[in-house]
Short mmCIF file of C-alpha atoms and ligand atoms in Angstrom, two decimals:
data_model
loop_
_atom_site.label_atom_id
_atom_site.label_comp_id
_atom_site.label_asym_id
_atom_site.label_seq_id
_atom_site.Cartn_x
_atom_site.Cartn_y
_atom_site.Cartn_z
CA MET P 429 11.81 0.25 -35.18
CA THR P 430 10.96 3.28 -33.10
CA ASP P 431 13.51 5.82 -31.99
CA ARG P 432 12.88 4.61 -28.49
CA SER P 433 13.71 0.98 -29.15
CA ARG P 434 16.69 1.95 -31.27
CA SER P 435 18.06 4.02 -28.41
CA GLY P 436 19.12 0.86 -26.60
CA GLY P 437 20.07 0.22 -23.04
CA ALA P 438 23.00 2.62 -22.87
CA ARG P 439 20.95 5.67 -23.80
CA VAL P 440 18.21 4.73 -21.35
CA HIS P 441 20.83 4.02 -18.75
CA GLU P 442 22.34 7.47 -19.24
CA ALA P 443 18.95 9.17 -19.26
CA VAL P 444 17.86 7.37 -16.10
CA ARG P 445 21.18 8.23 -14.47
CA THR P 446 20.86 11.90 -15.22
CA GLY P 447 17.07 12.11 -15.01
CA THR P 448 16.92 13.66 -18.49
CA LYS P 449 14.32 13.03 -21.11
CA VAL P 450 14.86 10.98 -24.24
CA GLY P 451 13.02 12.41 -27.25
CA GLY P 452 10.67 14.42 -25.05
CA PHE P 453 9.71 11.71 -22.62
CA LEU P 454 11.40 9.99 -19.78
CA PRO P 455 12.60 6.49 -20.66
CA SER P 456 10.15 3.74 -19.87
CA ALA P 457 12.70 2.19 -17.55
CA ASP P 458 12.30 5.20 -15.27
CA ARG P 459 8.64 4.48 -14.94
CA ARG P 460 9.44 1.03 -13.69
CA LEU P 461 11.11 2.43 -10.64
CA THR P 462 8.87 2.37 -7.60
CA VAL P 463 9.75 3.78 -4.20
CA LEU P 464 8.08 2.47 -1.06
CA SER P 465 8.27 4.73 1.95
CA GLY P 466 6.46 5.19 5.21
CA PRO P 467 7.09 5.50 8.93
CA SER P 468 9.31 3.05 10.73
CA GLY P 469 7.20 0.21 12.09
CA VAL P 470 4.49 0.48 9.39
CA GLY P 471 5.49 -2.89 7.97
CA LYS P 472 7.59 -2.00 4.93
CA SER P 473 10.00 -4.87 5.49
CA THR P 474 7.12 -7.35 5.93
CA VAL P 475 5.69 -6.13 2.60
CA VAL P 476 9.13 -6.45 1.02
CA ALA P 477 9.57 -10.00 2.42
CA GLU P 478 6.18 -11.01 1.02
CA LEU P 479 7.09 -9.47 -2.37
CA ARG P 480 10.34 -11.37 -2.36
CA ARG P 481 8.48 -14.61 -1.68
CA ALA P 482 5.51 -14.14 -4.04
CA HIS P 483 6.91 -11.94 -6.80
CA PRO P 484 10.48 -12.86 -7.75
CA GLU P 485 9.96 -10.91 -11.01
CA VAL P 486 10.33 -7.71 -8.99
CA TRP P 487 13.88 -6.72 -8.11
CA LEU P 488 14.36 -5.29 -4.64
CA SER P 489 17.31 -3.01 -4.20
CA VAL P 490 19.60 -3.98 -1.31
CA SER P 491 20.65 -0.87 0.61
CA VAL P 492 23.90 -0.13 2.32
CA THR P 493 23.64 0.80 5.99
CA THR P 494 25.83 1.64 8.97
CA ARG P 495 23.22 0.12 11.30
CA ARG P 496 24.08 -3.11 13.08
CA PRO P 497 22.28 -6.24 11.80
CA ARG P 498 19.20 -7.31 13.69
CA PRO P 499 18.87 -11.01 14.56
CA GLY P 500 18.15 -12.94 11.36
CA GLU P 501 19.32 -10.20 9.00
CA VAL P 502 21.76 -11.41 6.38
CA HIS P 503 24.50 -9.32 4.77
CA GLY P 504 23.77 -8.91 1.08
CA VAL P 505 20.13 -9.99 1.45
CA HIS P 506 18.51 -7.51 3.81
CA TYR P 507 21.30 -4.93 3.74
CA PHE P 508 24.96 -4.52 3.03
CA PHE P 509 26.19 -3.74 6.51
CA VAL P 510 29.19 -1.41 6.36
CA ASP P 511 31.10 0.85 8.77
CA GLY P 512 31.07 4.64 8.65
CA GLU P 513 34.34 4.80 6.75
CA GLU P 514 33.07 2.61 3.94
CA PHE P 515 29.83 4.58 3.80
CA ASP P 516 31.85 7.82 3.45
CA ARG P 517 33.79 6.23 0.63
CA LEU P 518 30.63 5.22 -1.22
CA VAL P 519 29.19 8.72 -0.86
CA GLY P 520 32.47 10.30 -2.00
CA ALA P 521 32.73 8.04 -5.01
CA GLY P 522 29.15 8.89 -6.05
CA GLU P 523 28.16 5.27 -5.77
CA LEU P 524 24.86 5.95 -4.04
CA LEU P 525 21.73 6.95 -5.93
CA GLU P 526 20.45 8.54 -2.73
CA TRP P 527 21.29 8.34 0.92
CA ALA P 528 20.01 9.67 4.22
CA GLU P 529 20.59 9.54 7.93
CA PHE P 530 17.79 7.91 9.84
CA ALA P 531 17.58 7.62 13.64
CA GLY P 532 21.36 7.76 14.07
CA ASN P 533 22.41 5.49 11.17
CA ARG P 534 23.05 6.07 7.51
CA TYR P 535 21.33 4.26 4.68
CA GLY P 536 21.85 4.47 0.93
CA THR P 537 20.92 2.86 -2.37
CA PRO P 538 23.76 1.50 -4.52
CA ARG P 539 23.37 3.33 -7.81
CA ASP P 540 24.75 0.96 -10.44
CA ALA P 541 22.68 -2.07 -9.48
CA VAL P 542 19.47 -0.02 -9.75
CA LEU P 543 20.41 1.51 -13.09
CA GLU P 544 21.34 -1.87 -14.56
CA LYS P 545 17.99 -3.35 -13.59
CA LEU P 546 16.10 -0.33 -14.97
CA ALA P 547 18.05 -0.45 -18.22
CA ALA P 548 17.08 -4.10 -18.51
CA GLY P 549 13.44 -3.16 -17.97
CA VAL P 550 13.08 -5.06 -14.69
CA PRO P 551 10.43 -3.69 -12.29
CA THR P 552 12.51 -2.28 -9.46
CA LEU P 553 11.54 -1.36 -5.92
CA LEU P 554 13.38 0.82 -3.40
CA GLU P 555 12.29 0.62 0.22
CA ILE P 556 13.69 3.85 1.60
CA ASP P 557 12.93 6.73 4.00
CA LEU P 558 11.32 10.07 3.26
CA GLU P 559 14.58 11.94 2.61
CA GLY P 560 15.64 9.27 0.15
CA ALA P 561 12.26 9.36 -1.56
CA ARG P 562 12.59 13.13 -1.98
CA GLN P 563 16.01 12.66 -3.60
CA VAL P 564 14.64 10.10 -6.01
CA ARG P 565 11.74 12.44 -6.81
CA ARG P 566 14.29 15.07 -7.86
CA SER P 567 16.64 12.81 -9.82
CA MET P 568 13.99 10.55 -11.38
CA PRO P 569 10.80 12.55 -11.60
CA ASP P 570 8.78 9.77 -13.22
CA ALA P 571 9.46 7.23 -10.49
CA LEU P 572 6.29 6.13 -8.71
CA LEU P 573 6.37 7.14 -5.05
CA VAL P 574 4.16 5.03 -2.82
CA PHE P 575 3.46 5.87 0.80
CA LEU P 576 2.70 2.97 3.13
CA ALA P 577 0.50 4.22 5.96
CA PRO P 578 -0.51 2.46 9.19
CA PRO P 579 -4.21 1.95 9.90
CA SER P 580 -3.73 4.45 12.79
CA TRP P 581 -1.00 6.15 14.77
CA GLU P 582 -1.78 3.94 17.80
CA GLU P 583 -1.26 0.87 15.68
CA LEU P 584 2.09 2.19 14.46
CA GLU P 585 3.30 2.77 18.00
CA LYS P 586 2.10 -0.70 19.03
CA ARG P 587 3.93 -2.35 16.13
CA LEU P 588 7.16 -0.43 16.77
CA ARG P 589 7.23 -1.37 20.44
CA GLY P 590 5.99 -4.93 19.81
CA ARG P 591 8.97 -5.61 17.56
CA GLY P 592 11.10 -5.67 20.70
CA THR P 593 14.31 -5.17 18.79
CA GLU P 594 15.12 -1.59 19.81
CA PRO P 595 15.72 0.13 23.13
CA GLU P 596 13.32 2.86 24.25
CA ASP P 597 15.46 5.79 23.12
CA VAL P 598 15.68 4.35 19.61
CA ILE P 599 11.92 3.76 19.57
CA ALA P 600 11.40 7.37 20.61
CA ARG P 601 13.63 8.59 17.75
CA ARG P 602 11.81 6.37 15.27
CA LEU P 603 8.42 7.67 16.47
CA ASP P 604 9.66 11.27 16.08
CA ALA P 605 10.79 10.44 12.55
CA GLY P 606 7.41 8.72 12.01
CA ARG P 607 5.57 11.96 12.81
CA VAL P 608 7.62 13.81 10.18
CA GLU P 609 7.07 11.00 7.63
CA MET P 610 3.31 10.93 8.25
CA ALA P 611 3.14 14.68 7.62
CA ALA P 612 4.77 14.20 4.21
CA GLU P 613 2.24 11.72 2.88
CA LYS P 614 0.86 14.17 0.33
CA GLU P 615 4.25 14.37 -1.40
CA PHE P 616 3.74 10.81 -2.61
CA ASP P 617 1.84 9.73 -5.71
CA LEU P 618 -0.44 7.52 -3.71
CA THR P 619 -1.02 5.87 -0.39
CA LEU P 620 -1.51 2.24 0.51
CA VAL P 621 -2.87 1.52 3.97
CA ASN P 622 -1.23 -1.50 5.51
CA THR P 623 -4.17 -3.38 6.89
CA ASP P 624 -3.22 -6.65 5.19
CA VAL P 625 0.24 -7.48 3.88
CA LYS P 626 -0.92 -9.70 1.00
CA ASP P 627 -3.43 -7.09 -0.11
CA VAL P 628 -0.77 -4.36 -0.09
CA CYS P 629 1.56 -6.58 -2.16
CA HIS P 630 -1.17 -7.29 -4.63
CA ARG P 631 -1.90 -3.58 -5.11
CA LEU P 632 1.78 -2.69 -5.29
CA ILE P 633 2.43 -5.29 -8.00
CA ALA P 634 -0.55 -4.04 -9.98
CA LEU P 635 0.84 -0.51 -9.83
CA MET P 636 4.35 -1.54 -10.76
CA THR P 637 3.31 -3.60 -13.74
CA ASP P 638 0.58 -1.28 -15.02
CA PRO P 639 2.27 1.68 -16.70
CA LEU P 640 -1.03 3.49 -17.16
CA GLY P 641 -1.50 3.42 -13.42
CA VAL P 642 1.67 5.47 -13.12
CA THR P 643 0.42 8.30 -15.23
CA THR P 644 -3.07 8.41 -13.82
CA THR P 645 -2.46 8.07 -10.09
CA THR P 646 -2.75 10.92 -7.65
CA ASN P 647 -2.38 10.83 -3.94
CA ARG P 648 -5.32 8.89 -2.62
CA GLU P 649 -5.83 5.84 -0.55
CA VAL P 650 -6.18 2.70 -2.62
P1 5GP K 734 15.52 -0.10 9.42
O1 5GP K 734 16.68 0.30 10.32
O2 5GP K 734 14.25 -0.24 10.21
O3 5GP K 734 15.84 -1.29 8.57
O4 5GP K 734 15.30 1.11 8.42
C1 5GP K 734 15.13 2.41 8.91
C2 5GP K 734 14.65 3.30 7.79
O5 5GP K 734 15.66 3.42 6.78
C3 5GP K 734 13.40 2.79 7.11
O6 5GP K 734 12.50 3.90 6.96
C4 5GP K 734 13.88 2.34 5.75
O7 5GP K 734 12.89 2.51 4.75
C5 5GP K 734 15.02 3.31 5.53
N1 5GP K 734 15.97 2.84 4.53
C6 5GP K 734 16.39 1.59 4.27
N2 5GP K 734 17.26 1.58 3.26
C7 5GP K 734 17.38 2.86 2.84
C8 5GP K 734 18.15 3.48 1.80
O8 5GP K 734 18.87 2.88 1.03
N3 5GP K 734 18.01 4.83 1.69
C9 5GP K 734 17.21 5.58 2.53
N4 5GP K 734 17.15 6.87 2.31
N5 5GP K 734 16.49 5.02 3.50
C10 5GP K 734 16.58 3.67 3.66
#
């Protein structure tokens, strides 16, 4: 039995929690954490929905948000919808792995659920914004950060407006945030261009389940 396998879930759990190395390397569970980011409207939630349908072996973290539910969104499935007071409590209690404010609302990743899945070796995906991705980069340096890019800026704007779920001022804020997110693409390990949802899912799954891909990837379009 290797030192690594003997270390057990608790040690990995602790190492993942603190972002420290176990015996000179980060625990393998850390490498199973993938972060998907990209500008609002690029189609992250469509990709996540397709993953949920086609790849139940991947665990998708359910975020907490102060945003109101959109039609069809279900509490506990798409988000945990909470008020500002509850969000403050979660932040204060250190229950969020990362959190950020985005276009007037707050969003965060419940820490324990993620750490439990990682400790169990389950491929885990976070769909979060740029600020959140940067926080994960700092606390879990071996996580794979994937940037989902639109085929073009015009296409992004079209998708965001076409969704028809937000008023113009919210769309404007999301487009502003989108410009900042697009400029940060190079901070990510690699970029997937969302021309076809099934194709993106296929590539994402390959990356998540191929540990070698994690160590050899650089930022490039795949
Ligand atoms: P939406 O309101 O469109 O569902 O999400 C707005 C933005 O918040 C998206 O960029 C989405 O990726 C991001 N987001 C969703 N959940 C989280 C989270 O837990 N943490 C962070 N930092 N961003 C999140």
